[in-house]
Short mmCIF file of C-alpha atoms in Angstrom, two decimals:
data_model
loop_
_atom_site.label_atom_id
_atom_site.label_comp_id
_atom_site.label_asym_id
_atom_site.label_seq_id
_atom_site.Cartn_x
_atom_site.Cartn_y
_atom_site.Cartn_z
CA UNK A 1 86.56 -38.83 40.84
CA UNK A 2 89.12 -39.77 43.54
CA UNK A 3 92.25 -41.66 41.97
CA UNK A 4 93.11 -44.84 44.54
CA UNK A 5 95.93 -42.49 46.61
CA UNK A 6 92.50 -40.14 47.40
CA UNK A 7 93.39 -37.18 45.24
CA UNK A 8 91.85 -35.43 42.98
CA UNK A 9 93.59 -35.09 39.69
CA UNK A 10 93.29 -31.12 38.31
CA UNK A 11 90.93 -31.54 35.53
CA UNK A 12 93.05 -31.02 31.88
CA UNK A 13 90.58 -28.69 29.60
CA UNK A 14 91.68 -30.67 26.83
CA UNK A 15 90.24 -33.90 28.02
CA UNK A 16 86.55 -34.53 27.04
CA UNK A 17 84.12 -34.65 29.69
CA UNK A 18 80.46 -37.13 29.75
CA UNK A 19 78.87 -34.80 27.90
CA UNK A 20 80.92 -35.55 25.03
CA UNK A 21 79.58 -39.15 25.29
CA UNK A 22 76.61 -40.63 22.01
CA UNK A 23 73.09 -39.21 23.77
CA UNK A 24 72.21 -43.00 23.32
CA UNK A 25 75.24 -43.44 26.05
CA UNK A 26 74.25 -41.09 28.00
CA UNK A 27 70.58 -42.29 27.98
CA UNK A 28 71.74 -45.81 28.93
CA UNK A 29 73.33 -44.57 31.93
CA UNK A 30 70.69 -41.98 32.54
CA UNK A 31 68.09 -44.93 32.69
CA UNK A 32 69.84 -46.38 35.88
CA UNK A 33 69.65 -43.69 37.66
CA UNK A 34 67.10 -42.94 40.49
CA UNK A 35 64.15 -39.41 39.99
CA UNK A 36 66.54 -36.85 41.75
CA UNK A 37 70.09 -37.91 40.18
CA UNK A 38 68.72 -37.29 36.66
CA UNK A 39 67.40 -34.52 37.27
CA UNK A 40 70.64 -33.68 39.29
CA UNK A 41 72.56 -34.40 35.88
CA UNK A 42 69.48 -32.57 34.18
CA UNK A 43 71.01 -29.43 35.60
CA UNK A 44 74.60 -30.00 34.69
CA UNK A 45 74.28 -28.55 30.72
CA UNK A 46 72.08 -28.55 27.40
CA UNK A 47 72.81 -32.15 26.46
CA UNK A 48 71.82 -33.39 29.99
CA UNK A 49 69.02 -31.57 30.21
CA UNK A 50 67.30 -32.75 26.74
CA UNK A 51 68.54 -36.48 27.29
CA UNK A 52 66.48 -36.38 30.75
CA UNK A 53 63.38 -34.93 28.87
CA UNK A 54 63.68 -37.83 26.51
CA UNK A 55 64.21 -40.47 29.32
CA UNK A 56 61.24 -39.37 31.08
CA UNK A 57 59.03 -40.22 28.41
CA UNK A 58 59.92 -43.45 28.24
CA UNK A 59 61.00 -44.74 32.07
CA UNK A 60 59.97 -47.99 32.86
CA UNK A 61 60.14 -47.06 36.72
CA UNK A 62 58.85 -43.55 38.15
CA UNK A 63 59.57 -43.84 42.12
CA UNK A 64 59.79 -40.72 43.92
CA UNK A 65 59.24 -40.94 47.57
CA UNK A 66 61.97 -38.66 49.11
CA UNK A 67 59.30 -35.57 48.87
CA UNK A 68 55.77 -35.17 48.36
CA UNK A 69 55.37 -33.41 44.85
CA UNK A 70 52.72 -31.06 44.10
CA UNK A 71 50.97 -31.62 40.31
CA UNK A 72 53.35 -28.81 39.25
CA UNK A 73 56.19 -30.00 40.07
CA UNK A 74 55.08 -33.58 39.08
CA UNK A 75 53.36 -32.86 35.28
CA UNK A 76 56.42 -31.93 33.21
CA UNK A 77 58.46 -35.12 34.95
CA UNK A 78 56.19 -37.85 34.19
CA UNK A 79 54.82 -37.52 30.98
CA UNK A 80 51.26 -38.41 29.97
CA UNK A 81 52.15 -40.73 27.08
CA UNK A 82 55.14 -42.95 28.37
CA UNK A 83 53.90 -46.20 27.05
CA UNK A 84 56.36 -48.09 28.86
CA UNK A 85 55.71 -46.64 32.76
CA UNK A 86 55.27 -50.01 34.62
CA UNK A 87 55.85 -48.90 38.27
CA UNK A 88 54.96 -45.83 40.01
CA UNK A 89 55.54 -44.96 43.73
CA UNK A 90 54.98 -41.30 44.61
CA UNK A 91 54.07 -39.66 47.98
CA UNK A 92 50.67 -38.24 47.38
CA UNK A 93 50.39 -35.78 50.36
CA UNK A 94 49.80 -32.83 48.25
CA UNK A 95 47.70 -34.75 46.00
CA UNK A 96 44.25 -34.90 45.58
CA UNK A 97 41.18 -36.67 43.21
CA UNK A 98 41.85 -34.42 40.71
CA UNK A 99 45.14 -35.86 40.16
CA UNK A 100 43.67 -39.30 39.43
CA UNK A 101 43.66 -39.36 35.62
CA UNK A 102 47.30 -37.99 35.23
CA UNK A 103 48.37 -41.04 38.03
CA UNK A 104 46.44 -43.91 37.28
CA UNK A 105 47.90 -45.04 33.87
CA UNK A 106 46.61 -48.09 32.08
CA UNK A 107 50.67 -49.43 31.63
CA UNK A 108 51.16 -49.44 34.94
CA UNK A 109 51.88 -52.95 36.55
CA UNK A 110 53.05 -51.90 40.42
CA UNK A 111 51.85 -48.57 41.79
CA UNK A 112 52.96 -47.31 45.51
CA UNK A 113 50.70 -44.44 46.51
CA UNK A 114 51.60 -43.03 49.88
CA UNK A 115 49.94 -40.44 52.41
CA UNK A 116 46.78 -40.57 50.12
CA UNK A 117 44.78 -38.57 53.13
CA UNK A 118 43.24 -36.02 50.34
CA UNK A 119 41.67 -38.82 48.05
CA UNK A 120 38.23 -40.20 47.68
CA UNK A 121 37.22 -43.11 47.28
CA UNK A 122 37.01 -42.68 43.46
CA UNK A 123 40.47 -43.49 44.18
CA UNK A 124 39.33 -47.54 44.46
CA UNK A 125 37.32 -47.04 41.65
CA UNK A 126 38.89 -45.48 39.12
CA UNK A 127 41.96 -47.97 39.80
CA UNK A 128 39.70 -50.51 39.05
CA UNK A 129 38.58 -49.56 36.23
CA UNK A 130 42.22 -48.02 34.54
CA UNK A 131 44.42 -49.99 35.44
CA UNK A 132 43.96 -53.68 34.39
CA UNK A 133 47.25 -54.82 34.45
CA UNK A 134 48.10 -54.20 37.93
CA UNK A 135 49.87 -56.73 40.18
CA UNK A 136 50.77 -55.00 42.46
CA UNK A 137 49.24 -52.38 44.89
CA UNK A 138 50.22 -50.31 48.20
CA UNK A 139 48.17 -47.72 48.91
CA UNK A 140 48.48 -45.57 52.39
CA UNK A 141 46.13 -43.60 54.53
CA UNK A 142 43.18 -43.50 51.67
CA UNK A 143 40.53 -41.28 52.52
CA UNK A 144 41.70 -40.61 55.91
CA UNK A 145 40.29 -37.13 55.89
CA UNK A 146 37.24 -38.20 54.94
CA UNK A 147 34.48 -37.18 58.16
CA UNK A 148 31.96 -39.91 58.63
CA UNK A 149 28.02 -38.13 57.53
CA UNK B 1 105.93 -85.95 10.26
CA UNK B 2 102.41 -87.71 9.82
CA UNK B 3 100.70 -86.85 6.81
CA UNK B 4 97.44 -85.06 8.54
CA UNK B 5 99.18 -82.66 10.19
CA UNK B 6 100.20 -81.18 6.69
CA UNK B 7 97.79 -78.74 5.22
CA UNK B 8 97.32 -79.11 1.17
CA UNK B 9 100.43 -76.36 0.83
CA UNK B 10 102.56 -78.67 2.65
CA UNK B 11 102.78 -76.71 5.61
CA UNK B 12 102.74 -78.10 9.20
CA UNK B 13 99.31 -77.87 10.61
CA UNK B 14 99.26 -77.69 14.75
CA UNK B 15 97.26 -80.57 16.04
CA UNK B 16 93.15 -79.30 16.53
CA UNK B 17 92.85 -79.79 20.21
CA UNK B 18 96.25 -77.29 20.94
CA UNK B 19 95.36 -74.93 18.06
CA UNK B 20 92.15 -74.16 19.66
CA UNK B 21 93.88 -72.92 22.60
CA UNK B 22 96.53 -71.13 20.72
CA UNK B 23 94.60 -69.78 17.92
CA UNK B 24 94.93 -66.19 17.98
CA UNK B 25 93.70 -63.10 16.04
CA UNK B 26 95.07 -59.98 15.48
CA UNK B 27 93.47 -56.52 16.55
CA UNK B 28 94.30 -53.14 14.95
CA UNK B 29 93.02 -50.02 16.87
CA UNK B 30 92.43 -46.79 14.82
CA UNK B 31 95.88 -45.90 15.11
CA UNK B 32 97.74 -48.27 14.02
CA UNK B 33 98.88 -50.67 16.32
CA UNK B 34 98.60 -54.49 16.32
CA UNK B 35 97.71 -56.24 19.39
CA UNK B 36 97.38 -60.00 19.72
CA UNK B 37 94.05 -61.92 21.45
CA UNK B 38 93.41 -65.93 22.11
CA UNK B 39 90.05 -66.50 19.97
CA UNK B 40 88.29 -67.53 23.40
CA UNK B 41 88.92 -64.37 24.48
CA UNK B 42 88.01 -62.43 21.69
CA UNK B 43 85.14 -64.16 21.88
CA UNK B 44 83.73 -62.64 24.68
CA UNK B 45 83.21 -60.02 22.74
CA UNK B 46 80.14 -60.62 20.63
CA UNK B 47 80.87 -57.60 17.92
CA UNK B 48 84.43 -59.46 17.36
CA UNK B 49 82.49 -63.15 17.91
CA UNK B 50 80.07 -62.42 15.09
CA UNK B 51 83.00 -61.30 12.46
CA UNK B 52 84.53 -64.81 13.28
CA UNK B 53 81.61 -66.87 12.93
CA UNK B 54 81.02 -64.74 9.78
CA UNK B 55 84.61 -65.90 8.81
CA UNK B 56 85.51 -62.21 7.68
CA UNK B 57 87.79 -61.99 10.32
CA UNK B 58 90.67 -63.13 8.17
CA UNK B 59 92.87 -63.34 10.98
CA UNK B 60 93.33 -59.50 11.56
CA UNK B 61 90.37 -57.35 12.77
CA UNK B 62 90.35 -53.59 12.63
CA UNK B 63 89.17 -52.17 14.93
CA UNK B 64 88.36 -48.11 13.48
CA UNK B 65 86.80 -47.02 16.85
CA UNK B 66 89.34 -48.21 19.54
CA UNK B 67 92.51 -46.61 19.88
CA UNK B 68 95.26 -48.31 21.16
CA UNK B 69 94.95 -47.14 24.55
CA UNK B 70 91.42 -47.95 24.88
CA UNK B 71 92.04 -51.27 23.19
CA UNK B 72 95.02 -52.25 25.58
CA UNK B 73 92.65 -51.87 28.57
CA UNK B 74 89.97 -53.94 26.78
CA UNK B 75 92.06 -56.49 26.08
CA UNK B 76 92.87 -56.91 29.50
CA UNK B 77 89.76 -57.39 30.38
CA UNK B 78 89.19 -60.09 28.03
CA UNK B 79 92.15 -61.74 28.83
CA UNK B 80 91.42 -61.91 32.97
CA UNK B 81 87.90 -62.91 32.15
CA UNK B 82 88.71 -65.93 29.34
CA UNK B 83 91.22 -66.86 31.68
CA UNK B 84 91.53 -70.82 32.67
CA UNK B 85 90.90 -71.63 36.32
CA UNK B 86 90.23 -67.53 37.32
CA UNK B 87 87.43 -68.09 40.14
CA UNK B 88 84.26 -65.16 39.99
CA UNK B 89 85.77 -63.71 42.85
CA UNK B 90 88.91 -62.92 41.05
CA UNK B 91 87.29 -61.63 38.33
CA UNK B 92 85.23 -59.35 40.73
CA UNK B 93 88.26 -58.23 42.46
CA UNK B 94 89.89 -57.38 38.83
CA UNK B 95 86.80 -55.93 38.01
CA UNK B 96 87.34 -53.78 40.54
CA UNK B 97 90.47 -52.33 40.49
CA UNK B 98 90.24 -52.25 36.73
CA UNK B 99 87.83 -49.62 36.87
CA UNK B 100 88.60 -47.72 40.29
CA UNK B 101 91.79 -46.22 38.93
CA UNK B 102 90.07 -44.70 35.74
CA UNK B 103 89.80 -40.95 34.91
CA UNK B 104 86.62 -40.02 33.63
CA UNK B 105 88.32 -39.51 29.74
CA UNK B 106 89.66 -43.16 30.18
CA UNK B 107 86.09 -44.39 31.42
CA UNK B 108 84.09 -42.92 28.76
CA UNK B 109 86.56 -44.50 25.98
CA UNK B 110 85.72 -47.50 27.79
CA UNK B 111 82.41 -47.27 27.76
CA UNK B 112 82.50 -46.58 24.20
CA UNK B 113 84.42 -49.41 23.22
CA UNK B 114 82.59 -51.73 25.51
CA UNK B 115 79.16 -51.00 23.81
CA UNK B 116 80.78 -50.83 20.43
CA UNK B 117 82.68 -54.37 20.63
CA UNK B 118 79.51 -55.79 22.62
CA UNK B 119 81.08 -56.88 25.61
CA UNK B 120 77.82 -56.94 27.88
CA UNK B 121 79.84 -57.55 31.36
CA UNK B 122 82.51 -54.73 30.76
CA UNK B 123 79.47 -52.12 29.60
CA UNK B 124 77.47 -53.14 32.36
CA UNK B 125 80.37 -52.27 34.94
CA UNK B 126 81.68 -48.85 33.47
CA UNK B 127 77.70 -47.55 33.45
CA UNK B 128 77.28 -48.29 36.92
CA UNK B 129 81.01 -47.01 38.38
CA UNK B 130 79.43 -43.99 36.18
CA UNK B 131 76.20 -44.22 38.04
CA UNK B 132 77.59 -44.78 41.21
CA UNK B 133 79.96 -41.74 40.79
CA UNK B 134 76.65 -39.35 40.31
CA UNK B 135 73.92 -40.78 42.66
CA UNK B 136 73.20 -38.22 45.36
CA UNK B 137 76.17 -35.71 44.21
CA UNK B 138 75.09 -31.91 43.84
CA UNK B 139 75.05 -30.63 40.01
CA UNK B 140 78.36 -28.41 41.09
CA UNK B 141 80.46 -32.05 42.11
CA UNK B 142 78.79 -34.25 38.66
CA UNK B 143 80.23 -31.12 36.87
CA UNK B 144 83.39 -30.94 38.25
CA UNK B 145 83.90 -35.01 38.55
CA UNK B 146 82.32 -35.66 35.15
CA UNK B 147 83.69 -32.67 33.76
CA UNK B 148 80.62 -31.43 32.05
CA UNK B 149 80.69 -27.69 31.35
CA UNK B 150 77.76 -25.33 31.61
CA UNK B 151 76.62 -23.94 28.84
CA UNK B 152 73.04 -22.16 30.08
CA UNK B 153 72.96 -19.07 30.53
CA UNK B 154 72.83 -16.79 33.93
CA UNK B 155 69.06 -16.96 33.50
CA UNK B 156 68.88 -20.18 32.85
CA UNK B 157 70.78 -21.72 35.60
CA UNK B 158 68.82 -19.37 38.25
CA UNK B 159 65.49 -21.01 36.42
CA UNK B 160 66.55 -24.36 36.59
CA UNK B 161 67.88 -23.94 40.67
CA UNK B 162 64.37 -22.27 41.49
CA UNK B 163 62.96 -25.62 39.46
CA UNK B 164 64.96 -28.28 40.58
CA UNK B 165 66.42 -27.02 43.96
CA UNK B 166 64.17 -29.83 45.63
CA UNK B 167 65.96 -32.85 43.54
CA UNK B 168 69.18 -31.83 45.57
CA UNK B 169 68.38 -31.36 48.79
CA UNK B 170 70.02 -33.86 50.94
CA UNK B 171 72.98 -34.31 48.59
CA UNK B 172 76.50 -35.80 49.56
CA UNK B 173 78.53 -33.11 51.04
CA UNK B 174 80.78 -31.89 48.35
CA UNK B 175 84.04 -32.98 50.19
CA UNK B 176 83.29 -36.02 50.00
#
């Protein structure tokens, strides 16, 4: 971290570093930060990386927009039983139907679904039907594959 | 000498109205040393505002987490933020400069103390100069700036670049 003259001090070995911090510090700051930075910090050491497994499962907000994940990619970060995920935004181009159950979670209360060319309509439906506490809803270029018969 | 302002022992008892603003309490960090705090703004801690209301505050509070350091720095924070006739924006400018000049040693202690004496603005700040020292940084500049060490192996590392290598694409330029 630059000091206020713009330098860097030389880091002391003796001095602990943030991963020295209570996990339950570390989770609290972990919590504010977007998808990519914790998993940024997930890569840093051991500590990080098991205090961003244990965030994930309970993150109130899962918004990740800045690439379009494939259901690899996307199954071990969002966990199936995070009771608390109220708001999900993800860029579905590499998504498809089959993705619907792991997406449309019954906790979820705003859900941003963009590029959603490679869905069905079951899309509309199963919403309907799984997610009863929504309030709020984007949804962008549903079905847009789909050839008229 | 009017008779009220004695105290059963005898002793002279300051007037209620000034001894509310000079009522002070004592705070001993873990090693040792003594600092002095107005109640009001002791108060703005809640840990410390509990142990008064609980009256087993006794006048001097230990303090077994804080060191003096640490404690020093907290207790200027209290201090500019129970301070009569300080506007927000001064307080947001101290804020500011209270926290830009910390290493990240000093900041953790900070944050420590700050969630362990309750003080919900000063917590609030160090997480997010924290925060706003990792967003968008590559894992090589939160290492060296947060001084975390590695400790996967060869293996490991490769695994998690191959894993992750989308999450930092687009980073801050290490230079920065």
């Amino acid at each position: 971290m630059a000091s206020p003259s713009g330098q860097t001090r030389e880091p002391n070995p003796g001095d602990p570093g943030l991963d020295h911090l209570p996990t339950a510090l570390i989770a609290t700051i972990m919590t504010k930060l977007d998808v990519p930075s914790i998993l940024s910090l997930a890569s840093t050491c051991m500590t990080f990386r098991s205090c961003a497994a244990h965030i994930l499962s309970f993150l109130p907000n899962f918004h990740l927009l800045d690439i379009a994940p494939s259901m690899d990619l996307l199954r071990p970060l969002l966990p199936p039983d995070n009771p608390y995920l109220r708001s999900l935004k993800v860029d579905c181009t590499r998504l498809d139907d089959s993705s619907l159950d792991f997406l449309l979670r019954p906790s979820l209360q705003e859900l941003c679904l963009r590029n959603c060319a490679d869905f069905s309509g079951k899309l509309l439906s199963q919403l309907g039907h799984s997610c009863k506490d929504l309030r709020f809803l984007y949804l962008s270029s549903v079905a847009e594959k789909r050839t008229i018969s | 000498m009017a008779p009220k302002n004695k105290n059963p022992n005898g002793e002279n008892v300051v007037p209620e109205v000034q001894q509310k603003k000079t009522q002070a309490l004592i705070l001993k960090s873990s090693d040792g040393e003594e600092f002095s705090i107005s109640k009001s703004a002791a108060g703005l801690s809640v840990a410390i505002k509990n142990m008064m209301e609980d009256d087993c505050a006794g006048g001097v509070i230990p303090l077994p987490l804080v060191d003096g350091g640490t404690l020093a720095r907290v207790i200027t924070y209290l201090n500019k933020h129970a301070e009569d006739g300080a506007s927000d924006e001064d307080k947001r400018k101290f804020d500011e400069e209270f926290l830009s000049g910390m290493e990240v040693d000093v900041l953790c202690d900070v944050a420590l103390a700050g969630n362990y004496l309750d003080i919900r603005g000063l917590f609030h700040d160090v997480c997010q100069r924290i925060v706003n020292g990792m967003k968008n940084k590559s894992v090589e500049w939160v290492r060296k700036t947060f001084r975390i060490e590695s400790d996967f192996t060869a293996e490991e590392e490769e695994q998690i670049k191959k894993e992750y290598a989308w999450a930092w694409e687009g980073v801050d330029s290490d230079a920065d």
